[in-house]
XYZ file of C-alpha atoms in Angstrom:
639
model
C 0.000 0.000 0.000
C 1.426 3.363 -1.032
C 1.903 6.285 1.326
C -0.887 8.232 -0.409
C -3.296 5.310 0.046
C -2.383 5.066 3.712
C -3.025 8.790 4.158
C -6.392 8.534 2.431
C -7.348 5.585 4.591
C -6.373 7.516 7.714
C -8.466 10.471 6.558
C -11.483 8.279 5.905
C -11.094 6.638 9.298
C -10.919 10.088 10.872
C -14.150 11.096 9.144
C -15.819 7.877 10.296
C -14.620 8.610 13.823
C -16.323 12.011 13.588
C -19.520 10.181 12.596
C -19.191 7.856 15.596
C -18.693 10.828 17.922
C -21.772 12.485 16.427
C -23.797 9.313 16.990
C -22.644 9.273 20.604
C -23.617 12.924 20.995
C -27.085 12.315 19.559
C -27.623 9.411 21.955
C -26.437 11.575 24.841
C -28.876 14.327 23.856
C -31.688 11.802 23.472
C -31.301 10.626 27.053
C -30.167 13.870 28.719
C -31.849 16.706 26.780
C -35.160 15.200 25.741
C -38.577 16.185 27.055
C -39.769 12.608 26.548
C -36.973 10.965 28.537
C -36.681 13.663 31.216
C -37.175 12.450 34.787
C -40.190 13.459 36.783
C -43.805 12.458 37.455
C -46.084 11.734 34.505
C -49.728 12.637 34.086
C -52.402 9.961 33.871
C -56.084 10.212 32.938
C -56.066 13.986 32.919
C -54.321 14.404 36.311
C -50.698 15.068 37.269
C -49.714 14.888 40.937
C -46.661 16.934 41.978
C -45.457 16.582 45.546
C -42.981 18.807 47.320
C -40.260 16.197 46.839
C -41.065 15.900 43.120
C -40.603 19.623 42.573
C -37.391 19.593 44.608
C -35.917 16.795 42.475
C -37.407 18.002 39.164
C -37.974 21.781 39.321
C -39.244 21.814 35.707
C -41.726 19.127 34.661
C -42.582 18.632 30.997
C -46.286 18.056 30.536
C -46.190 15.193 28.048
C -48.583 12.515 29.275
C -52.165 12.242 30.425
C -53.884 15.166 28.679
C -57.612 15.001 28.147
C -58.357 15.468 24.460
C -61.709 16.724 23.165
C -61.719 16.459 19.381
C -63.860 18.895 17.424
C -64.764 20.952 20.520
C -63.751 24.491 21.486
C -64.304 24.406 25.249
C -64.229 27.042 27.959
C -64.010 26.523 31.735
C -67.768 27.053 31.962
C -68.402 23.940 29.882
C -67.088 21.798 32.761
C -69.324 23.320 35.436
C -72.569 21.768 34.235
C -71.081 18.345 33.501
C -68.301 16.549 31.671
C -68.058 17.203 27.885
C -67.564 14.239 25.581
C -63.979 13.025 26.013
C -62.338 11.727 22.841
C -59.298 10.124 24.478
C -56.262 10.710 26.672
C -53.285 11.799 24.630
C -49.540 12.243 24.804
C -48.409 15.579 23.395
C -46.233 15.219 20.299
C -46.487 11.457 20.009
C -49.538 10.993 17.841
C -49.502 14.013 15.535
C -52.348 16.526 15.195
C -56.077 16.320 14.647
C -55.645 13.640 11.972
C -54.889 11.173 14.806
C -58.635 11.039 15.548
C -59.036 8.365 12.867
C -58.155 7.256 9.333
C -60.740 9.599 7.846
C -60.037 12.515 10.186
C -59.206 15.916 8.767
C -55.838 17.467 9.630
C -57.696 20.737 10.207
C -60.384 21.676 12.666
C -60.702 22.399 16.392
C -59.946 20.596 19.647
C -59.404 21.220 23.353
C -56.755 19.912 25.742
C -57.145 19.778 29.526
C -54.818 18.786 32.359
C -55.272 19.158 36.128
C -52.137 19.418 38.263
C -52.277 18.705 42.008
C -49.668 20.828 43.795
C -48.298 21.060 47.348
C -50.406 23.310 49.603
C -49.426 26.945 49.846
C -49.574 29.995 47.605
C -46.610 29.866 45.233
C -45.528 31.362 41.921
C -45.463 28.963 38.960
C -44.802 29.400 35.256
C -46.300 27.505 32.342
C -44.029 27.582 29.292
C -46.271 27.058 26.302
C -44.505 26.413 22.969
C -46.272 27.475 19.804
C -49.693 25.910 19.346
C -50.991 25.463 15.799
C -52.406 27.733 14.770
C -54.727 29.780 17.050
C -55.452 29.123 20.711
C -56.910 30.291 23.989
C -55.241 29.293 27.234
C -57.200 29.139 30.511
C -55.610 28.595 33.909
C -57.991 27.900 36.816
C -60.891 29.353 34.847
C -59.098 32.563 33.821
C -58.094 33.399 30.251
C -54.327 34.015 30.443
C -53.404 34.052 26.763
C -55.112 34.273 23.390
C -53.292 34.019 20.076
C -55.198 34.478 16.854
C -58.924 33.732 16.582
C -60.131 30.210 17.332
C -63.684 30.723 16.057
C -63.776 28.846 12.706
C -66.069 31.500 11.249
C -63.505 34.228 11.938
C -60.364 32.096 12.039
C -57.072 33.980 12.192
C -53.769 32.116 12.755
C -51.171 33.404 15.173
C -48.395 31.458 16.866
C -45.617 32.176 19.326
C -43.859 30.903 22.415
C -45.390 32.081 25.674
C -44.356 31.943 29.325
C -47.442 32.380 31.573
C -46.711 33.175 35.231
C -49.365 32.878 37.928
C -49.804 32.162 41.628
C -51.941 29.224 42.799
C -52.517 27.232 45.939
C -52.686 23.464 45.728
C -54.222 22.983 42.281
C -53.999 24.262 38.719
C -56.305 23.404 35.850
C -54.970 24.078 32.349
C -57.348 24.234 29.399
C -56.138 24.947 25.845
C -58.693 25.441 23.039
C -57.146 25.199 19.550
C -58.188 25.728 15.933
C -56.044 25.124 12.837
C -56.745 25.528 9.127
C -53.370 26.734 7.859
C -50.407 24.582 8.884
C -48.815 21.189 8.394
C -49.339 20.490 12.083
C -52.434 21.059 14.168
C -53.114 21.408 17.871
C -50.568 21.000 20.653
C -47.495 19.432 19.073
C -44.750 20.449 21.534
C -45.051 19.540 25.252
C -45.344 22.516 27.629
C -43.104 22.902 30.674
C -44.331 23.642 34.187
C -42.554 24.455 37.440
C -41.384 27.128 39.811
C -41.031 30.434 37.987
C -37.304 30.769 38.697
C -36.546 27.263 37.421
C -38.590 27.663 34.241
C -36.970 31.061 33.655
C -33.488 29.550 33.846
C -34.456 26.825 31.384
C -35.875 29.327 28.907
C -32.830 31.592 29.239
C -30.440 28.711 28.569
C -32.469 27.604 25.543
C -32.641 31.125 24.125
C -28.919 31.759 24.732
C -27.981 28.554 22.885
C -30.195 29.381 19.924
C -29.061 33.014 19.744
C -25.427 31.846 19.763
C -26.082 29.561 16.772
C -27.909 32.284 14.883
C -25.363 35.008 15.585
C -22.500 32.758 14.518
C -24.291 31.951 11.253
C -25.209 35.613 10.686
C -21.732 37.041 11.292
C -19.858 34.359 9.342
C -22.430 34.437 6.550
C -22.328 38.209 6.187
C -18.516 38.283 6.109
C -18.337 35.415 3.611
C -20.936 37.038 1.390
C -18.962 40.293 1.504
C -15.692 38.539 0.595
C -17.336 36.593 -2.217
C -19.008 39.727 -3.573
C -15.831 41.829 -3.537
C -13.592 39.214 -5.159
C -14.913 36.972 -7.924
C -12.098 34.484 -7.362
C -13.780 33.607 -4.043
C -17.148 32.576 -5.506
C -17.332 29.703 -3.032
C -17.247 32.228 -0.171
C -20.355 33.932 -1.587
C -22.195 30.599 -1.805
C -21.080 29.789 1.722
C -22.425 33.151 2.892
C -25.801 32.305 1.362
C -25.630 28.906 3.037
C -25.125 30.545 6.440
C -28.060 32.881 5.867
C -30.243 29.932 4.826
C -29.283 28.175 8.054
C -30.273 31.326 9.910
C -33.693 31.249 8.220
C -34.049 27.551 9.009
C -32.887 27.456 12.636
C -33.766 30.976 13.788
C -37.513 30.479 14.136
C -37.438 29.797 17.950
C -35.792 33.173 18.513
C -38.382 34.863 16.316
C -41.245 33.055 18.035
C -39.901 34.027 21.462
C -39.998 37.755 20.798
C -42.728 38.026 18.163
C -46.051 36.365 17.563
C -47.635 36.057 14.171
C -47.983 33.706 11.276
C -47.345 35.300 7.863
C -44.604 33.523 5.912
C -42.409 32.444 8.826
C -43.005 28.741 8.272
C -42.630 29.047 4.518
C -39.290 30.811 5.084
C -38.188 28.082 7.474
C -38.917 25.233 5.064
C -37.675 27.124 2.015
C -34.415 27.932 3.816
C -33.891 24.257 4.643
C -34.443 23.167 1.033
C -32.172 25.928 -0.284
C -29.535 25.050 2.324
C -29.280 21.472 1.038
C -29.066 22.752 -2.549
C -26.156 25.050 -1.652
C -24.395 22.226 0.177
C -24.624 20.059 -2.955
C -23.201 22.869 -5.107
C -20.349 23.553 -2.692
C -19.549 19.851 -2.560
C -19.307 19.747 -6.346
C -16.909 22.668 -6.289
C -14.815 21.032 -3.573
C -14.601 17.936 -5.781
C -13.384 20.112 -8.715
C -16.603 19.463 -10.638
C -18.591 22.161 -12.487
C -21.388 23.401 -10.247
C -23.890 24.280 -12.962
C -23.021 21.920 -15.800
C -22.998 18.174 -16.328
C -24.487 16.255 -13.444
C -24.502 19.451 -11.415
C -27.658 20.534 -13.252
C -29.507 17.578 -11.705
C -28.604 18.821 -8.237
C -29.831 22.285 -9.211
C -33.058 20.855 -10.621
C -33.652 18.701 -7.546
C -32.977 21.471 -5.042
C -34.704 24.190 -7.053
C -37.732 21.992 -7.654
C -37.983 21.208 -3.963
C -37.777 24.896 -3.044
C -40.602 25.677 -5.466
C -42.673 22.732 -4.214
C -42.221 23.955 -0.633
C -43.533 27.424 -1.499
C -46.526 26.074 -3.435
C -47.398 23.661 -0.620
C -47.461 26.432 1.964
C -49.739 28.485 -0.274
C -52.145 25.524 -0.560
C -52.085 24.508 3.103
C -55.247 26.408 4.162
C -57.199 24.231 1.723
C -54.855 21.245 1.854
C -55.879 17.713 2.652
C -54.110 15.050 4.660
C -52.891 13.584 1.363
C -51.136 16.866 0.490
C -49.481 17.014 3.903
C -48.352 13.410 3.628
C -47.015 14.033 0.138
C -45.076 17.102 1.276
C -43.641 15.336 4.331
C -42.554 12.374 2.214
C -41.042 14.627 -0.456
C -38.964 16.536 2.121
C -37.760 13.292 3.691
C -36.786 11.868 0.291
C -35.016 15.117 -0.596
C -33.057 15.000 2.671
C -31.850 11.461 2.014
C -31.016 12.032 -1.646
C -29.022 15.154 -0.786
C -27.251 13.353 2.056
C -26.253 10.398 -0.138
C -25.136 12.742 -2.922
C -22.918 15.023 -0.816
C -21.434 12.060 1.074
C -20.579 10.258 -2.163
C -18.941 13.400 -3.576
C -16.893 13.989 -0.430
C -15.753 10.344 -0.217
C -14.874 10.223 -3.911
C -12.827 13.420 -3.759
C -11.020 12.279 -0.608
C -10.148 8.848 -1.978
C -8.915 10.480 -5.195
C -6.520 12.579 -3.124
C -8.156 15.912 -3.896
C -10.708 16.251 -1.115
C -10.577 17.286 2.514
C -11.398 15.052 5.503
C -13.448 17.800 7.155
C -15.969 17.717 4.301
C -16.508 13.987 4.571
C -16.742 14.289 8.344
C -19.449 16.958 8.031
C -21.421 14.849 5.555
C -21.240 11.782 7.777
C -22.422 13.797 10.776
C -25.412 14.964 8.729
C -26.102 11.375 7.625
C -25.924 10.260 11.225
C -28.485 12.899 12.190
C -30.895 11.635 9.534
C -30.537 8.095 10.848
C -30.963 9.246 14.461
C -34.055 11.220 13.476
C -35.593 7.987 12.138
C -34.430 5.643 14.881
C -35.177 8.074 17.726
C -38.306 9.911 16.526
C -39.690 10.694 19.993
C -37.268 13.510 20.682
C -37.718 17.164 21.497
C -34.806 19.112 22.995
C -35.156 20.967 26.255
C -32.186 23.307 25.710
C -30.227 22.499 22.554
C -31.671 21.729 19.113
C -33.088 19.015 16.909
C -30.703 16.444 15.463
C -30.979 17.862 11.930
C -30.423 21.417 13.173
C -27.310 20.496 15.122
C -25.967 18.397 12.240
C -26.676 21.231 9.794
C -24.709 23.617 11.990
C -21.871 21.090 12.220
C -21.928 20.692 8.438
C -21.882 24.479 8.179
C -18.757 24.592 10.348
C -17.037 21.799 8.433
C -17.749 23.419 5.071
C -16.607 26.770 6.435
C -13.382 25.177 7.685
C -12.841 23.574 4.274
C -13.436 26.834 2.410
C -11.300 28.731 4.908
C -8.430 26.274 4.421
C -8.819 26.532 0.664
C -8.862 30.343 0.735
C -5.859 30.366 3.065
C -4.019 27.970 0.746
C -4.788 30.106 -2.290
C -3.769 33.256 -0.448
C -0.532 31.660 0.680
C 0.229 30.337 -2.783
C -0.357 33.777 -4.258
C 1.837 35.311 -1.575
C 4.576 32.775 -2.297
C 4.256 33.334 -6.047
C 4.359 37.083 -5.529
C 7.444 36.710 -3.355
C 9.009 34.408 -5.958
C 8.314 36.904 -8.730
C 9.850 39.643 -6.610
C 12.887 37.465 -6.017
C 13.253 36.759 -9.714
C 13.034 40.474 -10.492
C 15.614 41.052 -7.808
C 17.744 38.264 -9.261
C 17.496 39.790 -12.721
C 18.578 43.153 -11.334
C 21.491 41.453 -9.566
C 22.384 39.628 -12.772
C 22.383 42.866 -14.728
C 24.484 44.598 -12.093
C 26.851 41.635 -11.963
C 27.122 41.562 -15.752
C 27.818 45.291 -15.968
C 30.466 44.931 -13.280
C 32.135 42.085 -15.182
C 32.059 44.105 -18.405
C 33.540 47.131 -16.636
C 36.331 45.049 -15.121
C 36.988 43.363 -18.483
C 37.282 46.769 -20.144
C 39.711 47.893 -17.445
C 41.723 44.706 -18.039
C 41.868 45.382 -21.806
C 43.057 48.923 -21.206
C 45.625 47.620 -18.728
C 46.903 45.076 -21.247
C 47.093 47.803 -23.926
C 49.143 50.039 -21.649
C 51.291 47.174 -20.382
C 54.002 47.635 -23.148
C 54.464 51.262 -22.092
C 54.993 50.169 -18.514
C 57.514 47.499 -19.623
C 59.418 50.177 -21.533
C 59.469 52.405 -18.425
C 60.575 49.502 -16.225
C 63.393 48.640 -18.682
C 64.572 52.235 -18.554
C 64.772 52.188 -14.755
C 66.660 48.910 -14.856
C 69.108 50.133 -17.496
C 69.874 53.182 -15.422
C 70.029 51.082 -12.237
C 67.528 53.455 -10.632
C 66.150 50.844 -8.272
C 64.586 53.259 -5.782
C 62.678 55.048 -8.538
C 61.672 51.640 -9.947
C 60.285 50.583 -6.586
C 58.211 53.787 -6.278
C 56.990 53.402 -9.845
C 55.932 49.773 -9.273
C 53.989 50.800 -6.150
C 52.150 53.475 -8.099
C 51.457 51.061 -10.966
C 50.127 48.374 -8.631
C 47.583 50.800 -7.194
C 46.207 51.501 -10.654
C 45.639 47.836 -11.575
C 41.903 46.857 -11.808
C 40.513 44.756 -8.938
C 39.443 41.174 -9.545
C 35.870 40.786 -10.701
C 35.220 38.296 -7.957
C 35.708 34.591 -8.056
C 33.315 32.291 -9.848
C 32.320 30.295 -6.772
C 30.381 27.563 -8.552
C 29.281 26.358 -11.939
C 25.786 27.607 -11.119
C 25.607 31.332 -12.011
C 22.703 31.971 -9.619
C 24.960 31.318 -6.614
C 27.675 33.566 -7.999
C 25.224 36.398 -8.585
C 23.657 36.100 -5.142
C 27.031 35.808 -3.429
C 28.374 38.849 -5.300
C 25.284 40.936 -4.526
C 24.934 40.116 -0.839
C 28.700 40.296 -0.262
C 28.576 43.818 -1.674
C 25.474 44.612 0.424
C 27.132 43.242 3.575
C 30.291 45.266 2.886
C 28.220 48.433 2.454
C 26.624 47.876 5.899
C 29.778 46.796 7.760
C 28.629 43.201 8.119
C 31.434 40.602 8.084
C 30.305 37.801 5.790
C 31.841 34.352 5.418
C 30.975 32.033 2.526
C 31.862 28.339 2.284
C 30.486 26.716 -0.836
C 31.224 23.150 -1.925
C 29.034 22.357 -4.918
C 31.455 21.505 -7.700
C 28.757 19.851 -9.839
C 26.035 22.365 -9.065
C 23.360 22.283 -6.394
C 20.850 20.126 -8.260
C 18.137 22.758 -7.662
C 16.297 24.755 -10.256
C 17.493 28.364 -10.308
C 14.090 29.678 -9.274
C 14.080 27.473 -6.152
C 17.712 28.230 -5.382
C 17.067 31.961 -5.605
C 13.985 31.613 -3.359
C 16.000 29.760 -0.731
C 19.190 31.809 -0.634
C 17.725 35.256 -1.222
C 15.154 34.780 1.563
C 17.792 33.534 3.986
C 20.352 36.190 3.102
C 17.856 39.041 2.987
C 16.503 38.119 6.419
C 20.074 37.819 7.706
C 21.079 41.289 6.461
C 17.909 42.843 7.907
C 18.503 41.128 11.248
C 22.121 42.311 11.366
C 21.058 45.906 10.743
C 19.078 45.790 14.011
C 22.153 45.014 16.130
C 25.216 47.072 16.905
C 27.943 47.136 14.173
C 30.506 45.297 16.292
C 28.099 42.359 16.807
C 27.167 41.874 13.178
C 28.134 38.754 11.250
C 26.802 36.335 8.643
C 28.162 32.866 7.948
C 26.786 30.769 5.087
C 27.814 27.229 4.180
C 26.464 25.283 1.211
C 27.573 21.715 0.562
C 26.399 18.865 -1.602
C 27.135 15.267 -0.753
C 25.663 12.878 -3.286
C 21.892 13.333 -3.371
C 21.783 15.650 -0.374
C 22.194 19.416 -0.435
C 22.771 21.117 2.907
C 22.508 24.826 3.597
C 23.535 26.158 7.000
C 23.589 29.809 7.996
C 24.189 31.780 11.156
C 23.526 35.491 11.541
C 23.331 38.015 14.330
C 19.856 38.961 15.590
C 18.618 40.889 18.596
C 15.115 39.367 18.746
C 12.710 37.114 16.875
C 8.936 37.459 17.034
C 7.335 33.999 17.188
C 3.741 32.878 17.726
C 4.054 29.198 18.554
C 6.040 27.682 15.686
C 5.267 30.573 13.304
C 7.754 33.395 12.701
C 6.041 36.762 12.497
C 6.960 39.417 9.958
C 9.202 42.268 11.065
C 7.956 44.459 8.213
C 4.233 43.983 8.889
C 3.644 43.499 12.628
C 0.933 41.026 13.508
C 1.296 39.026 10.295
C 3.311 35.871 9.667
C 6.427 36.229 7.543
C 6.448 34.822 4.025
C 10.241 34.538 3.637
C 10.798 31.561 5.930
C 7.475 30.067 4.828
C 8.776 30.129 1.237
C 11.956 28.393 2.382
C 9.879 25.676 4.059
C 7.755 25.265 0.923
C 10.819 24.757 -1.272
C 12.295 22.283 1.229
C 9.031 20.315 1.304
C 8.911 20.169 -2.491
C 12.347 18.545 -2.535
C 11.459 16.054 0.184
C 13.539 17.848 2.783
C 13.013 20.104 5.751
C 13.964 23.520 7.032
C 14.619 24.289 10.686
C 15.149 27.645 12.365
C 16.341 28.413 15.858
C 17.062 31.581 17.817
C 19.552 31.615 20.689
C 18.540 34.573 22.837
C 21.704 34.365 24.968
C 24.103 34.439 22.027
C 21.832 36.697 19.953
C 22.238 34.255 17.105
C 19.710 33.034 14.555
C 20.431 29.679 12.895
C 18.892 28.342 9.685
C 19.332 24.783 8.465
C 17.940 23.401 5.207
C 18.405 19.847 3.958
C 17.120 18.824 0.506
C 17.089 15.699 -1.624
C 18.418 16.534 -5.085
C 19.094 14.659 -8.313
């Protein structure tokens, strides 16, 4: 098995591990944050008995079981004074659906009443009833008093209105809760979510924790989405960031409804926005997955994803427009279509992520996010009797996790592109600098060659003068003349250190630069057959090291400055070792920060590391604060 195959297998195993962790989290939430598995007394036959000890052990009790259900009746407290109205059955809130649970031929729309009597410890105390949204108009009576009315329950003047309510009241020993409901406009009908009851302080803490968790999710999606949308709009090369911004905003529309329902009551298009946002969110995930797999988003098989997601968004809007006159068949069709869409999208994005990862071009975080989402779909089917007390539904949490994983993937990709552009920009700058050095070096060689030609031309005149001094035995004058002549001879153009001109040019340039700044510089180069590196990589390595060394030396006192560079090739290994004076080095962990742009990482040493990695080697850097010495070591495998 090749190294690449081993890496891919490790990445897949890591993604599967993320799925296993998600499954464990969902199980933990099911048993620890579920209204249906929460400890506490349960109602039976319309009565719930709460003793002092019960409220001490379970300050908040979720009213799930034992409700009296009166189908087709809109009751008031007065209807129970003259006798007992016709009882349809005892029901468990959220377990059996809405009004359609009355029978195979029952309509999903209509009216009904729910009643529960709670026996409490004696004494006047303050309690709170947390009533989640009731579909889609209701009146709430507590001990014969009307405490809340949302919308109009009279079928002749029906007006939907929903919202989350917290009703506080003081009672002594007994509380009778009666909820009269009418629905003609939603997928659900009646009381779908179990209320919570308990001491006011305890219920308040629960509601605050739930709201804080949901607001945190929404604010994270809003801020990240807005920034991503801004980045994608400003720069066309970051189109994926714009799509990701839309994805975050769709998540906000999908998961933000509890916050909206806490502060505002109404109906309007809030549910249509919620369902449309979910359908659009899955469509955007499919498109982003295609882009991550280097596939065209809008062409080829990508058009089927667009058609599927777009068609589902349109179907969702049309269904919500037809709901006031919809039948049970329409609701069943819509529910089945959404479920099928969820599974098709999940299979599609998971297959794309796995294929890209196994091909060596994908990222493990994408596959991990897809598997977490898949796990949520499975948990939603295997554990259907679940409603969170504080956190969120399985699909919501998995969608947020998928959002984070996709964001991490896009962020890594953007960072990689930005770094590559920075490295390419730095490389282009180095090549321009190298070209300037080459031109300077060439001009210097030409100037010295011209001086040598002139010197050779004049040499016969000097021989004639020397012969004259010798003939006249004027040795003192000859000695003075030779001293003057020696001072006029042109200096050497500088040794050709290696057979690779790039090294000669760099050595000539930085030796001159070091001399200009009073920096003693020592060069030891042993590469008789060349370095084995391409000139562009050699220039990137040496110019970054030498430039950083000169800049570091300029920040110390002149008497402490020095640079020592050794380059040696032994067989297939090229070693570069350099020491230079330095007063300080700014590091954040293992990252060297730029001295030119404070707060940002330096690109010079990062470019050196990139070149070393490309040649199967490594680059190490160390700063000795006591000796004020910075050491660079680069080892490369060369042909």
